Amino acid sequence: MFICGSNFVGGALGCSLTPTGLKDLDYMELKNGIYDDLYVTKAVDFEMDETYEREWNFDTILWAKFNGNTNAGNVDWSVQTVSHLLLKSRNHGDFIWKTLFVKEINSREDFVVNYPDYFAASGATVEYAIVPVLYGTEGNYAISTATPKFTKLFLIEGDTVWGTDLTDGFCDTARSIPSSTVELLHRKYPIFIRNTIANYDTGACTGVMLPFVDEDACELAFDPPYDYQRIRYQKAFMDFLCDGIPKILKLPDGRIWIVQVTPDPTDTADTVYNNRQISWSWVEVGDVSSEEDLYYLGLSEVGPEWWTK
């Protein structure tokens, strides 16, 4: 019963149902006061006079403690709910991810990841994903995209990088498909026989090879043509070539291989003694997109338990 616009509860809308919001909240403002905390949760099963829980849970949306900043994230909570952090990559348009890096999480500082991806080809658009893991169960993928580009030839083993400008070197390749032809007595044309699925590249490279000294600027260790001391690197590069360990070979045109250097590299003078070039041959021994090949050839520390099944 309404009397003068009011009912027995005391207001015109006192008997109305609780209004239901139809729009998501995307803005919140606090002003004209001093606040200890701002705690927002999806939970609705509590009394209005009940204090909030003093910890993050799966209903918590944000919790700003105003400890000298306005951070409202859940990094402390994530330390408790993330056992490992994965860095994955794939070429744009591909479906399968490749795990590049695994880091065990024990503190907030462990969430910082700085990993140089030497497996990316020049000019290829690559998607990277940071993935939180709790004892084998993956969380949401945080994805970003990059397109690396460079103008040098690089030979890489672990964190050791040697390179040369293409004006000082080159790399020729050939495709190997072991087979033979047999000429029969009463047949005009020979028979082609191929008893293996082997199909791999071989090559020969030549260049003034120098160590990589500036990762951000992609710089090598001398300023041509005045630094004749570059010949001091020749023996070190020879030792690098001949250590028997597979390497990553990258060209600026986008080609990339896992290679094994084959006998015998040479160090020769080009016109004058100081202008020296090293030539070496190689054979392709694996697929740079294969987690298995990278691991068993010693180019990745990511074990089988982290591979994309």
Coordinates of N, CA and C in Angstrom, one line a residue, residues 93-175:
G93 N 51.0 -18.1 -38.4 CA 50.2 -19.0 -39.3 C 50.3 -20.4 -39.0
D94 N 51.3 -20.8 -38.2 CA 51.5 -22.2 -37.8 C 50.6 -22.5 -36.6
F95 N 50.4 -23.8 -36.4 CA 49.5 -24.2 -35.3 C 50.4 -24.7 -34.1
I96 N 51.5 -25.4 -34.3 CA 52.2 -26.0 -33.3 C 53.2 -25.0 -32.7
W97 N 53.2 -24.9 -31.3 CA 54.2 -24.1 -30.6 C 55.5 -24.9 -30.3
K98 N 56.6 -24.2 -30.2 CA 57.9 -24.8 -29.9 C 58.3 -24.2 -28.6
T99 N 58.7 -25.0 -27.5 CA 59.1 -24.4 -26.3 C 60.6 -24.1 -26.3
L100 N 60.9 -22.8 -26.1 CA 62.3 -22.3 -26.2 C 63.0 -22.3 -24.9
F101 N 62.2 -22.1 -23.8 CA 62.9 -21.8 -22.5 C 61.9 -22.1 -21.4
V102 N 62.5 -22.7 -20.3 CA 61.7 -23.1 -19.1 C 62.4 -22.5 -17.9
K103 N 61.6 -21.8 -17.0 CA 62.2 -21.2 -15.8 C 61.3 -21.6 -14.6
E104 N 62.0 -22.1 -13.6 CA 61.3 -22.5 -12.4 C 61.0 -21.2 -11.6
I105 N 59.8 -21.1 -11.0 CA 59.4 -19.9 -10.3 C 59.4 -20.1 -8.8
N106 N 60.2 -19.3 -8.1 CA 60.3 -19.4 -6.7 C 60.1 -18.0 -6.0
S107 N 60.2 -16.9 -6.8 CA 60.0 -15.6 -6.3 C 59.5 -14.7 -7.4
R108 N 59.2 -13.5 -7.0 CA 58.7 -12.5 -8.0 C 59.7 -12.2 -9.0
E109 N 61.0 -12.2 -8.6 CA 62.1 -11.8 -9.5 C 62.2 -12.9 -10.7
D110 N 61.7 -14.1 -10.4 CA 61.8 -15.1 -11.4 C 60.9 -14.9 -12.6
F111 N 59.9 -14.0 -12.5 CA 59.0 -13.7 -13.6 C 59.7 -12.9 -14.7
V112 N 60.9 -12.4 -14.4 CA 61.6 -11.6 -15.4 C 62.3 -12.6 -16.4
V113 N 62.0 -12.5 -17.7 CA 62.5 -13.4 -18.7 C 63.3 -12.6 -19.7
N114 N 64.5 -12.9 -19.9 CA 65.4 -12.3 -21.0 C 66.0 -13.4 -21.7
Y115 N 65.5 -13.7 -22.9 CA 66.0 -14.9 -23.7 C 66.2 -14.5 -25.1
P116 N 67.5 -14.5 -25.6 CA 67.7 -14.3 -27.0 C 67.3 -15.5 -27.9
D117 N 66.5 -15.2 -28.8 CA 66.0 -16.3 -29.7 C 66.8 -16.4 -31.0
Y118 N 67.8 -17.3 -31.0 CA 68.7 -17.5 -32.1 C 68.1 -18.4 -33.1
F119 N 66.9 -19.0 -32.9 CA 66.3 -19.9 -33.8 C 65.3 -19.2 -34.8
A120 N 65.2 -17.9 -34.7 CA 64.2 -17.2 -35.6 C 64.9 -16.8 -36.9
A121 N 64.2 -17.0 -38.0 CA 64.8 -16.7 -39.3 C 64.6 -15.2 -39.6
S122 N 65.4 -14.6 -40.4 CA 65.3 -13.2 -40.8 C 64.1 -13.0 -41.7
G123 N 63.3 -12.0 -41.3 CA 62.1 -11.7 -42.1 C 60.9 -12.5 -41.8
A124 N 61.0 -13.5 -40.9 CA 59.8 -14.3 -40.5 C 59.1 -13.7 -39.4
T125 N 57.8 -13.6 -39.5 CA 57.0 -13.1 -38.4 C 56.8 -14.2 -37.4
V126 N 57.2 -14.0 -36.1 CA 57.2 -15.0 -35.1 C 56.3 -14.6 -33.9
E127 N 55.5 -15.5 -33.5 CA 54.6 -15.3 -32.3 C 55.3 -15.9 -31.1
Y128 N 55.4 -15.1 -30.0 CA 56.0 -15.6 -28.8 C 54.9 -15.6 -27.7
A129 N 54.9 -16.6 -26.9 CA 53.9 -16.8 -25.8 C 54.6 -17.0 -24.5
I130 N 54.3 -16.3 -23.5 CA 54.7 -16.5 -22.1 C 53.5 -17.4 -21.4
V131 N 53.9 -18.5 -20.9 CA 52.8 -19.5 -20.4 C 53.1 -19.8 -19.0
P132 N 52.3 -19.5 -18.0 CA 52.4 -20.0 -16.7 C 52.0 -21.4 -16.5
V133 N 52.8 -22.2 -15.7 CA 52.5 -23.6 -15.6 C 52.5 -23.9 -14.1
L134 N 51.5 -24.7 -13.7 CA 51.4 -25.2 -12.3 C 51.5 -26.7 -12.3
Y135 N 52.7 -27.2 -12.1 CA 53.0 -28.6 -12.1 C 52.4 -29.4 -13.3
G136 N 52.7 -28.9 -14.5 CA 52.3 -29.6 -15.7 C 51.0 -29.0 -16.3
T137 N 50.2 -28.2 -15.6 CA 49.0 -27.7 -16.2 C 49.3 -26.2 -16.7
E138 N 49.0 -26.0 -18.0 CA 49.3 -24.7 -18.5 C 48.2 -23.7 -18.3
G139 N 48.6 -22.4 -18.1 CA 47.6 -21.3 -17.9 C 47.4 -20.6 -19.2
N140 N 46.9 -19.4 -19.2 CA 46.6 -18.6 -20.4 C 47.9 -18.2 -21.1
Y141 N 47.8 -18.1 -22.4 CA 49.0 -17.7 -23.2 C 49.0 -16.2 -23.3
A142 N 50.1 -15.5 -23.0 CA 50.3 -14.1 -23.2 C 51.1 -14.0 -24.5
I143 N 50.5 -13.5 -25.6 CA 51.2 -13.6 -26.9 C 51.6 -12.2 -27.4
S144 N 52.8 -12.2 -28.0 CA 53.2 -11.0 -28.7 C 53.9 -11.4 -30.0
T145 N 54.1 -10.5 -30.9 CA 54.7 -10.8 -32.2 C 55.9 -10.0 -32.5
A146 N 56.9 -10.6 -33.2 CA 58.1 -9.8 -33.7 C 58.5 -10.3 -35.0
T147 N 59.2 -9.5 -35.8 CA 59.7 -9.8 -37.1 C 61.2 -9.5 -37.1
P148 N 62.1 -10.4 -36.8 CA 63.5 -10.1 -36.8 C 64.0 -9.9 -38.3
K149 N 65.0 -9.0 -38.4 CA 65.6 -8.7 -39.7 C 67.1 -8.4 -39.5
F150 N 67.9 -9.0 -40.3 CA 69.4 -8.7 -40.2 C 70.0 -8.9 -41.6
T151 N 71.2 -8.3 -41.7 CA 71.9 -8.3 -43.0 C 73.2 -9.1 -43.0
K152 N 73.4 -9.9 -42.0 CA 74.7 -10.6 -41.9 C 74.5 -12.1 -41.9
L153 N 75.5 -12.8 -42.2 CA 75.6 -14.3 -42.1 C 76.0 -14.6 -40.7
F154 N 75.3 -15.5 -40.0 CA 75.6 -15.8 -38.6 C 75.8 -17.3 -38.5
L155 N 76.8 -17.7 -37.6 CA 77.0 -19.1 -37.2 C 77.0 -19.1 -35.7
I156 N 76.1 -19.9 -35.1 CA 75.7 -19.8 -33.7 C 75.8 -21.1 -33.0
E157 N 76.4 -21.1 -31.8 CA 76.5 -22.3 -31.0 C 76.2 -21.8 -29.5
G158 N 75.1 -22.2 -28.9 CA 74.8 -21.7 -27.6 C 74.6 -20.2 -27.6
D159 N 75.4 -19.5 -26.7 CA 75.4 -18.1 -26.7 C 76.6 -17.5 -27.5
T160 N 77.3 -18.3 -28.2 CA 78.5 -17.8 -29.0 C 78.0 -17.6 -30.4
V161 N 78.2 -16.3 -30.9 CA 77.8 -15.9 -32.2 C 78.9 -15.3 -33.0
W162 N 79.2 -15.9 -34.2 CA 80.1 -15.3 -35.1 C 79.3 -14.9 -36.4
G163 N 79.9 -13.9 -37.1 CA 79.1 -13.4 -38.3 C 80.1 -12.7 -39.2
T164 N 79.5 -12.4 -40.4 CA 80.2 -11.6 -41.4 C 79.2 -10.9 -42.2
D165 N 79.5 -9.7 -42.7 CA 78.7 -9.0 -43.6 C 78.8 -9.7 -45.0
L166 N 77.7 -9.7 -45.7 CA 77.6 -10.4 -47.0 C 78.6 -9.8 -48.0
T167 N 79.0 -8.5 -47.8 CA 80.0 -7.9 -48.6 C 81.4 -8.6 -48.4
D168 N 81.5 -9.3 -47.3 CA 82.8 -9.9 -47.0 C 82.7 -11.5 -47.1
G169 N 81.6 -12.0 -47.5 CA 81.4 -13.4 -47.5 C 80.2 -13.9 -48.3
F170 N 80.1 -15.2 -48.4 CA 78.9 -15.8 -49.1 C 78.7 -17.2 -48.7
C171 N 77.6 -17.8 -49.1 CA 77.3 -19.2 -48.8 C 76.6 -19.8 -49.9
D172 N 77.2 -20.9 -50.5 CA 76.6 -21.6 -51.6 C 76.0 -23.0 -51.0
T173 N 74.9 -23.4 -51.6 CA 74.3 -24.6 -51.1 C 73.9 -25.6 -52.2
A174 N 73.8 -26.9 -51.8 CA 73.3 -27.9 -52.7 C 72.4 -28.8 -51.9
R175 N 71.4 -29.5 -52.7 CA 70.5 -30.4 -52.0 C 70.9 -31.8 -52.3

